[in-house]
């Protein structure tokens, strides 16, 4: 079953790849209209999911994420489809053009990757988002949602599928929505047909997927972000940045988890920054050296570090705090302990900042601003496919570009290698940019 | 042992990443001079490897590849180091610059990937080539060569290592040369410290590595390339392209393995193309339909296809031949049976060519030229890291660019997410290109 799903998605990709931007965009418009027309049915199904979730005693945060009727969520989900439809065509862009010899020209052309497997948890709006992104970029997508959104998922899936089939040039196998949880494991084995897995959900989900597939995975298994407060720093900036990075949305992968403070900073300033966090309700996990300098800080919010305090993603109102001897020591600590997501330096000294920016090996390296900016929407990518801590292909917040690969087109007129140097002949390559 | 190698390579990367282009380039110059000075010792060691290989009865093609004394090979190996040294600095290129708001600017900067594990077979010149590419691009590299080149490898490794240590800013752990075969398996497990594996050698080597690691692998496990001869074609071009693609270097991954012929082409023309291959000493593996049209062709070179004839990489003077009904049928066949390396159409009809170029999902899609052009040197990339049939990161022939990733730098002045729309505040992002 998993194999036939993957195989048919791959066959559909072969056709989808040849469609024009107009054909792909038209399909999005049709899907938008069909989902709009089905609004009542979708919200009815969504209500059943919510009731089931309540009866099952699922946490209210999860139920809230399920809810499509909430404050214009349905409309903004539909608007998202039109936003993607209006994006510039990402397919067929020429990114290199080179004359190899008279009449022999090489072009590098942006092209879709192939078949994407998207695995997500409760948010049903991901269906619309990913369907739009995949079709726009010419990729096939297999979508697997969480069981909590089963009813919503089912009806949206039927609408998307029947619309593609009846009204568009996009083959309906290009977007397949999988409802059974059992198939995920088998799908992860289809590396012959699936080119990229994109998990959207908890870190646990991502980590689990990464250890169960040979297919490349685009996602972050951890978001252990750090802030280093240098000796030449502004107390007010440091405090507001630390508080925002920690408390704006602590469950986000771009929330800060550890604070490194230059050891020469005087106690009053350390107390101001750490106190700012405590005042915002953050529990600070501190080393003995830091603890000794905290003076009259509310001890209810001060605990001692333990063994793994600097290798841990709290995702809560908690942060680990330690001293470092220098910017070099901060860099060394971060390159070892961070998850290479986003790390920040607070300093007024440009040379120190440059040293930090150059040495830190993370997707995002920040100077005097909140780690929470690490996000596709904030970066202006319009729409976000996910955030990647991989070091190949796409890194950091990933927009539509992350769903694209490229191909080389070589156009000749009977040219053969045997006539050129290196292939047995004497002709030389020209290698001129076109 | 493997863990400590990988860990120290990773630590060295942290330092290497901060070095200037001058420092990296200077290290290449010093290595060049040291290898030049060690020429006699290296050739002496190389001679021992050759004698051992001869005594062990290894094939002469392998012994030839081992030989560094052969026709200026040593000098061109050394010249290669200087060529790489002279390339433009690939590190720190700004590929995106965007103002998010007043005083909050985002930059995307090219950056090295991290730690590369390069596994290669007999050619000792790969040591010089990869050492140069890695240092120039700011990546650490762990190199593992074949046991046939043990002595050459050992002395070159000592020279590189002592030169880095005594004369350069590049930490000597940035280039580590591993001599024991046993460690490869363990190194492939070090996904915490190694970012990319690049196997250079036989397809068997690559396939074996791909099934034994979670680290991304850049390489091609197969090179099943096809040529489709369309009905509107030029017999002379088709013949010379087919013969060159098959016979110029049949062991190459870019050699053609199958020929698809439009069924409406008349017998005389089919005989001309297939006869051209036979005249060049190629055995044609044909379907019954093709066989019926071959007339008086030398039957010694004609055999029947078997079950896997169209899923097979011959790497020899053999090719599978069949009829297809249309360009669409050719496209379908190729998208299923090719290894997505390089596929070619022979046609004088631009519309048919465009259809083929757009529909084929391979790294290289060619029109009227030999598949053998799929090569970094021929593409003008100066130096080749390898050829990739992956669909993410680098695809096709890979130059220095394939060893690069990027990082996002965000520079602010106390900016926090909480003040902006989406983060709890009212400020709007500007998102202007800088």
PDB file of C-alpha atoms in Angstrom, chain A residues 10 13-14 17-20 24 91-92 96 98 100 104 106 108 111-115 192 195-196 210-214 216-217 237 240-241 244-245 248 331 335-336 340 348 350 354-355 357-374 376-381 390-398 401 404-424 429 431, chain B residues 10 13-14 17-20 24 91-92 96 98 100 104 106 108 111-115 192 195-196 210-214 216-217 237 240-241 244-245 248 331 335-336 340 348 350 354-355 357-374 376-381 390-398 401 404-424 429 431:
ATOM      1  CA  UNK A  10       6.062   9.717  -8.341  1.00  0.00           C
ATOM      2  CA  UNK A  13       5.179  14.151 -10.427  1.00  0.00           C
ATOM      3  CA  UNK A  14       6.366  13.287 -13.934  1.00  0.00           C
ATOM      4  CA  UNK A  17       6.644  18.699 -13.686  1.00  0.00           C
ATOM      5  CA  UNK A  18       5.598  19.493 -17.262  1.00  0.00           C
ATOM      6  CA  UNK A  19       2.679  21.806 -16.411  1.00  0.00           C
ATOM      7  CA  UNK A  20       2.889  25.554 -16.895  1.00  0.00           C
ATOM      8  CA  UNK A  24      -0.463  25.043 -11.503  1.00  0.00           C
ATOM      9  CA  UNK A  91      10.175  26.622 -11.767  1.00  0.00           C
ATOM     10  CA  UNK A  92      12.421  27.109 -14.796  1.00  0.00           C
ATOM     11  CA  UNK A  96      23.696  29.636 -14.822  1.00  0.00           C
ATOM     12  CA  UNK A  98      27.562  29.000 -20.102  1.00  0.00           C
ATOM     13  CA  UNK A 100      31.013  25.339 -23.622  1.00  0.00           C
ATOM     14  CA  UNK A 104      27.083  23.841 -27.231  1.00  0.00           C
ATOM     15  CA  UNK A 106      24.872  24.728 -20.765  1.00  0.00           C
ATOM     16  CA  UNK A 108      21.197  25.417 -14.966  1.00  0.00           C
ATOM     17  CA  UNK A 111      13.252  22.412 -11.046  1.00  0.00           C
ATOM     18  CA  UNK A 112      11.033  20.776  -8.426  1.00  0.00           C
ATOM     19  CA  UNK A 113      12.590  18.122  -6.202  1.00  0.00           C
ATOM     20  CA  UNK A 114      10.033  15.374  -6.834  1.00  0.00           C
ATOM     21  CA  UNK A 115       7.927  13.676  -4.186  1.00  0.00           C
ATOM     22  CA  UNK A 192      13.071   4.870  -4.323  1.00  0.00           C
ATOM     23  CA  UNK A 195      12.792  12.455  -2.318  1.00  0.00           C
ATOM     24  CA  UNK A 196      12.356  14.492   0.862  1.00  0.00           C
ATOM     25  CA  UNK A 210      15.123  11.054  11.349  1.00  0.00           C
ATOM     26  CA  UNK A 211      16.053   7.752  12.933  1.00  0.00           C
ATOM     27  CA  UNK A 212      13.656   5.742  10.776  1.00  0.00           C
ATOM     28  CA  UNK A 213      14.398   6.684   7.189  1.00  0.00           C
ATOM     29  CA  UNK A 214      17.110   6.882   4.551  1.00  0.00           C
ATOM     30  CA  UNK A 216      16.666  13.116   3.483  1.00  0.00           C
ATOM     31  CA  UNK A 217      14.720  14.906   6.236  1.00  0.00           C
ATOM     32  CA  UNK A 237      19.117  45.875  25.274  1.00  0.00           C
ATOM     33  CA  UNK A 240      14.796  43.094  26.669  1.00  0.00           C
ATOM     34  CA  UNK A 241      16.373  40.722  24.141  1.00  0.00           C
ATOM     35  CA  UNK A 244      11.779  38.393  24.519  1.00  0.00           C
ATOM     36  CA  UNK A 245      13.892  35.441  23.340  1.00  0.00           C
ATOM     37  CA  UNK A 248       7.668  35.532  23.734  1.00  0.00           C
ATOM     38  CA  UNK A 331      32.034  30.535  20.809  1.00  0.00           C
ATOM     39  CA  UNK A 335      29.684  25.364  18.806  1.00  0.00           C
ATOM     40  CA  UNK A 336      29.687  22.319  21.076  1.00  0.00           C
ATOM     41  CA  UNK A 340      23.116  24.993  15.351  1.00  0.00           C
ATOM     42  CA  UNK A 348      28.316  47.212  21.469  1.00  0.00           C
ATOM     43  CA  UNK A 350      31.656  45.602  16.395  1.00  0.00           C
ATOM     44  CA  UNK A 354      32.209  40.145  13.854  1.00  0.00           C
ATOM     45  CA  UNK A 355      34.346  37.533  15.532  1.00  0.00           C
ATOM     46  CA  UNK A 357      29.287  36.033  13.652  1.00  0.00           C
ATOM     47  CA  UNK A 358      32.173  34.499  11.745  1.00  0.00           C
ATOM     48  CA  UNK A 359      32.949  31.701  14.198  1.00  0.00           C
ATOM     49  CA  UNK A 360      29.529  30.401  15.183  1.00  0.00           C
ATOM     50  CA  UNK A 361      28.456  27.440  13.056  1.00  0.00           C
ATOM     51  CA  UNK A 362      24.670  27.836  13.281  1.00  0.00           C
ATOM     52  CA  UNK A 363      21.950  28.480  10.711  1.00  0.00           C
ATOM     53  CA  UNK A 364      21.275  31.857  12.356  1.00  0.00           C
ATOM     54  CA  UNK A 365      23.962  34.057  13.919  1.00  0.00           C
ATOM     55  CA  UNK A 366      22.495  37.185  15.509  1.00  0.00           C
ATOM     56  CA  UNK A 367      23.797  40.445  16.886  1.00  0.00           C
ATOM     57  CA  UNK A 368      21.718  42.476  19.354  1.00  0.00           C
ATOM     58  CA  UNK A 369      18.315  41.059  18.483  1.00  0.00           C
ATOM     59  CA  UNK A 370      15.940  38.362  19.674  1.00  0.00           C
ATOM     60  CA  UNK A 371      16.467  34.740  18.628  1.00  0.00           C
ATOM     61  CA  UNK A 372      12.712  34.647  18.006  1.00  0.00           C
ATOM     62  CA  UNK A 373      13.264  36.414  14.667  1.00  0.00           C
ATOM     63  CA  UNK A 374      14.369  33.048  13.218  1.00  0.00           C
ATOM     64  CA  UNK A 376      10.227  32.419   7.561  1.00  0.00           C
ATOM     65  CA  UNK A 377       7.463  34.973   7.941  1.00  0.00           C
ATOM     66  CA  UNK A 378       9.728  37.392   9.846  1.00  0.00           C
ATOM     67  CA  UNK A 379      12.492  36.889   7.259  1.00  0.00           C
ATOM     68  CA  UNK A 380      10.002  37.916   4.572  1.00  0.00           C
ATOM     69  CA  UNK A 381       9.864  34.558   2.797  1.00  0.00           C
ATOM     70  CA  UNK A 390      20.572  20.455   8.332  1.00  0.00           C
ATOM     71  CA  UNK A 391      23.800  21.768   6.901  1.00  0.00           C
ATOM     72  CA  UNK A 392      23.148  20.747   3.316  1.00  0.00           C
ATOM     73  CA  UNK A 393      20.376  21.919   0.959  1.00  0.00           C
ATOM     74  CA  UNK A 394      18.207  24.426   2.851  1.00  0.00           C
ATOM     75  CA  UNK A 395      19.235  25.886   6.202  1.00  0.00           C
ATOM     76  CA  UNK A 396      17.332  27.951   8.760  1.00  0.00           C
ATOM     77  CA  UNK A 397      13.822  29.165   7.910  1.00  0.00           C
ATOM     78  CA  UNK A 398      12.893  27.645   4.543  1.00  0.00           C
ATOM     79  CA  UNK A 401      13.001  27.982  -2.564  1.00  0.00           C
ATOM     80  CA  UNK A 404      13.368  23.495  -5.444  1.00  0.00           C
ATOM     81  CA  UNK A 405      16.325  21.697  -6.947  1.00  0.00           C
ATOM     82  CA  UNK A 406      17.885  22.290 -10.356  1.00  0.00           C
ATOM     83  CA  UNK A 407      18.789  20.460 -13.542  1.00  0.00           C
ATOM     84  CA  UNK A 408      21.476  21.032 -16.128  1.00  0.00           C
ATOM     85  CA  UNK A 409      20.298  21.367 -19.720  1.00  0.00           C
ATOM     86  CA  UNK A 410      22.958  20.934 -22.392  1.00  0.00           C
ATOM     87  CA  UNK A 411      22.011  21.852 -25.942  1.00  0.00           C
ATOM     88  CA  UNK A 412      24.281  20.875 -28.800  1.00  0.00           C
ATOM     89  CA  UNK A 413      24.230  20.059 -32.476  1.00  0.00           C
ATOM     90  CA  UNK A 414      25.944  16.707 -32.725  1.00  0.00           C
ATOM     91  CA  UNK A 415      28.744  17.556 -30.286  1.00  0.00           C
ATOM     92  CA  UNK A 416      30.785  14.645 -28.956  1.00  0.00           C
ATOM     93  CA  UNK A 417      33.372  14.433 -26.180  1.00  0.00           C
ATOM     94  CA  UNK A 418      35.869  12.506 -28.306  1.00  0.00           C
ATOM     95  CA  UNK A 419      36.795  15.663 -30.232  1.00  0.00           C
ATOM     96  CA  UNK A 420      37.853  17.625 -27.133  1.00  0.00           C
ATOM     97  CA  UNK A 421      40.954  17.647 -24.981  1.00  0.00           C
ATOM     98  CA  UNK A 422      40.492  15.173 -22.149  1.00  0.00           C
ATOM     99  CA  UNK A 423      38.222  12.992 -24.291  1.00  0.00           C
ATOM    100  CA  UNK A 424      40.786  12.033 -26.901  1.00  0.00           C
ATOM    101  CA  UNK A 429      36.322  24.243 -24.307  1.00  0.00           C
ATOM    102  CA  UNK A 431      33.630  28.190 -21.014  1.00  0.00           C
TER     103      UNK A 431
ATOM    104  CA  UNK B  10      34.937  19.146  14.063  1.00  0.00           C
ATOM    105  CA  UNK B  13      36.546  23.199  11.665  1.00  0.00           C
ATOM    106  CA  UNK B  14      35.494  25.761  14.272  1.00  0.00           C
ATOM    107  CA  UNK B  17      35.922  28.590   9.672  1.00  0.00           C
ATOM    108  CA  UNK B  18      37.307  31.830  11.108  1.00  0.00           C
ATOM    109  CA  UNK B  19      40.443  32.021   8.941  1.00  0.00           C
ATOM    110  CA  UNK B  20      40.775  34.535   6.122  1.00  0.00           C
ATOM    111  CA  UNK B  24      43.653  29.371   3.726  1.00  0.00           C
ATOM    112  CA  UNK B  91      33.359  31.851   1.834  1.00  0.00           C
ATOM    113  CA  UNK B  92      31.420  34.908   2.970  1.00  0.00           C
ATOM    114  CA  UNK B  96      20.637  37.828   0.089  1.00  0.00           C
ATOM    115  CA  UNK B  98      17.101  42.324   3.313  1.00  0.00           C
ATOM    116  CA  UNK B 100      13.433  43.687   8.054  1.00  0.00           C
ATOM    117  CA  UNK B 104      17.375  45.293  11.598  1.00  0.00           C
ATOM    118  CA  UNK B 106      19.230  40.167   7.394  1.00  0.00           C
ATOM    119  CA  UNK B 108      22.538  35.288   3.831  1.00  0.00           C
ATOM    120  CA  UNK B 111      29.718  29.333   4.649  1.00  0.00           C
ATOM    121  CA  UNK B 112      31.497  25.986   4.677  1.00  0.00           C
ATOM    122  CA  UNK B 113      29.447  22.895   5.497  1.00  0.00           C
ATOM    123  CA  UNK B 114      31.661  21.553   8.289  1.00  0.00           C
ATOM    124  CA  UNK B 115      33.330  18.156   8.339  1.00  0.00           C
ATOM    125  CA  UNK B 192      27.074  14.087  15.289  1.00  0.00           C
ATOM    126  CA  UNK B 195      28.228  16.588   7.943  1.00  0.00           C
ATOM    127  CA  UNK B 196      28.704  15.032   4.504  1.00  0.00           C
ATOM    128  CA  UNK B 210      24.781   4.869   1.223  1.00  0.00           C
ATOM    129  CA  UNK B 211      23.311   1.847   2.985  1.00  0.00           C
ATOM    130  CA  UNK B 212      25.565   2.206   6.021  1.00  0.00           C
ATOM    131  CA  UNK B 213      25.213   5.773   7.222  1.00  0.00           C
ATOM    132  CA  UNK B 214      22.740   8.427   8.349  1.00  0.00           C
ATOM    133  CA  UNK B 216      24.074  12.693   3.856  1.00  0.00           C
ATOM    134  CA  UNK B 217      26.049  11.153   0.968  1.00  0.00           C
ATOM    135  CA  UNK B 237      24.420  13.155 -35.539  1.00  0.00           C
ATOM    136  CA  UNK B 240      28.221   9.865 -33.734  1.00  0.00           C
ATOM    137  CA  UNK B 241      26.522  10.860 -30.465  1.00  0.00           C
ATOM    138  CA  UNK B 244      30.729   8.638 -28.434  1.00  0.00           C
ATOM    139  CA  UNK B 245      28.317   8.273 -25.489  1.00  0.00           C
ATOM    140  CA  UNK B 248      34.447   7.157 -25.350  1.00  0.00           C
ATOM    141  CA  UNK B 331       9.933  10.118 -21.283  1.00  0.00           C
ATOM    142  CA  UNK B 335      11.716   8.596 -15.742  1.00  0.00           C
ATOM    143  CA  UNK B 336      11.132   5.042 -14.518  1.00  0.00           C
ATOM    144  CA  UNK B 340      18.410  10.328 -13.026  1.00  0.00           C
ATOM    145  CA  UNK B 348      15.799  18.270 -35.132  1.00  0.00           C
ATOM    146  CA  UNK B 350      12.658  22.012 -31.161  1.00  0.00           C
ATOM    147  CA  UNK B 354      11.569  21.171 -25.281  1.00  0.00           C
ATOM    148  CA  UNK B 355       8.975  18.638 -24.233  1.00  0.00           C
ATOM    149  CA  UNK B 357      13.911  18.664 -21.587  1.00  0.00           C
ATOM    150  CA  UNK B 358      10.991  19.776 -19.451  1.00  0.00           C
ATOM    151  CA  UNK B 359       9.674  16.314 -18.591  1.00  0.00           C
ATOM    152  CA  UNK B 360      12.805  14.327 -17.839  1.00  0.00           C
ATOM    153  CA  UNK B 361      13.624  14.297 -14.128  1.00  0.00           C
ATOM    154  CA  UNK B 362      17.405  13.819 -14.309  1.00  0.00           C
ATOM    155  CA  UNK B 363      20.372  15.914 -13.211  1.00  0.00           C
ATOM    156  CA  UNK B 364      21.363  16.338 -16.867  1.00  0.00           C
ATOM    157  CA  UNK B 365      18.885  16.626 -19.746  1.00  0.00           C
ATOM    158  CA  UNK B 366      20.629  16.851 -23.108  1.00  0.00           C
ATOM    159  CA  UNK B 367      19.694  17.696 -26.658  1.00  0.00           C
ATOM    160  CA  UNK B 368      21.838  16.497 -29.577  1.00  0.00           C
ATOM    161  CA  UNK B 369      25.078  15.977 -27.683  1.00  0.00           C
ATOM    162  CA  UNK B 370      26.970  13.184 -25.979  1.00  0.00           C
ATOM    163  CA  UNK B 371      26.040  12.105 -22.441  1.00  0.00           C
ATOM    164  CA  UNK B 372      29.786  12.055 -21.761  1.00  0.00           C
ATOM    165  CA  UNK B 373      29.727  15.856 -21.368  1.00  0.00           C
ATOM    166  CA  UNK B 374      28.289  15.344 -17.857  1.00  0.00           C
ATOM    167  CA  UNK B 376      32.705  19.109 -13.876  1.00  0.00           C
ATOM    168  CA  UNK B 377      35.762  19.814 -15.998  1.00  0.00           C
ATOM    169  CA  UNK B 378      33.695  19.890 -19.215  1.00  0.00           C
ATOM    170  CA  UNK B 379      31.093  22.107 -17.530  1.00  0.00           C
ATOM    171  CA  UNK B 380      33.878  24.561 -16.685  1.00  0.00           C
ATOM    172  CA  UNK B 381      33.694  24.145 -12.909  1.00  0.00           C
ATOM    173  CA  UNK B 390      20.835  13.263  -5.171  1.00  0.00           C
ATOM    174  CA  UNK B 391      17.922  15.597  -5.688  1.00  0.00           C
ATOM    175  CA  UNK B 392      18.686  17.897  -2.775  1.00  0.00           C
ATOM    176  CA  UNK B 393      21.751  20.110  -2.200  1.00  0.00           C
ATOM    177  CA  UNK B 394      24.077  19.650  -5.187  1.00  0.00           C
ATOM    178  CA  UNK B 395      23.030  17.830  -8.351  1.00  0.00           C
ATOM    179  CA  UNK B 396      25.007  16.614 -11.356  1.00  0.00           C
ATOM    180  CA  UNK B 397      28.707  17.522 -11.623  1.00  0.00           C
ATOM    181  CA  UNK B 398      29.663  19.328  -8.420  1.00  0.00           C
ATOM    182  CA  UNK B 401      30.107  25.398  -4.693  1.00  0.00           C
ATOM    183  CA  UNK B 404      29.355  25.337   0.597  1.00  0.00           C
ATOM    184  CA  UNK B 405      26.301  25.975   2.722  1.00  0.00           C
ATOM    185  CA  UNK B 406      25.067  29.315   4.045  1.00  0.00           C
ATOM    186  CA  UNK B 407      24.163  31.051   7.274  1.00  0.00           C
ATOM    187  CA  UNK B 408      21.756  33.863   8.072  1.00  0.00           C
ATOM    188  CA  UNK B 409      23.219  36.841   9.903  1.00  0.00           C
ATOM    189  CA  UNK B 410      20.726  39.158  11.562  1.00  0.00           C
ATOM    190  CA  UNK B 411      22.031  42.461  12.884  1.00  0.00           C
ATOM    191  CA  UNK B 412      19.854  44.585  15.146  1.00  0.00           C
ATOM    192  CA  UNK B 413      20.041  47.146  17.886  1.00  0.00           C
ATOM    193  CA  UNK B 414      17.913  45.724  20.656  1.00  0.00           C
ATOM    194  CA  UNK B 415      15.089  44.549  18.380  1.00  0.00           C
ATOM    195  CA  UNK B 416      12.577  42.126  19.867  1.00  0.00           C
ATOM    196  CA  UNK B 417       9.800  40.065  18.277  1.00  0.00           C
ATOM    197  CA  UNK B 418       7.210  41.100  20.876  1.00  0.00           C
ATOM    198  CA  UNK B 419       6.871  44.557  19.292  1.00  0.00           C
ATOM    199  CA  UNK B 420       5.873  43.228  15.853  1.00  0.00           C
ATOM    200  CA  UNK B 421       2.662  41.871  14.409  1.00  0.00           C
ATOM    201  CA  UNK B 422       2.597  38.106  14.876  1.00  0.00           C
ATOM    202  CA  UNK B 423       4.685  38.371  18.044  1.00  0.00           C
ATOM    203  CA  UNK B 424       2.194  40.333  20.115  1.00  0.00           C
ATOM    204  CA  UNK B 429       8.090  44.346   8.944  1.00  0.00           C
ATOM    205  CA  UNK B 431      11.049  43.456   4.027  1.00  0.00           C
TER     206      UNK B 431
END
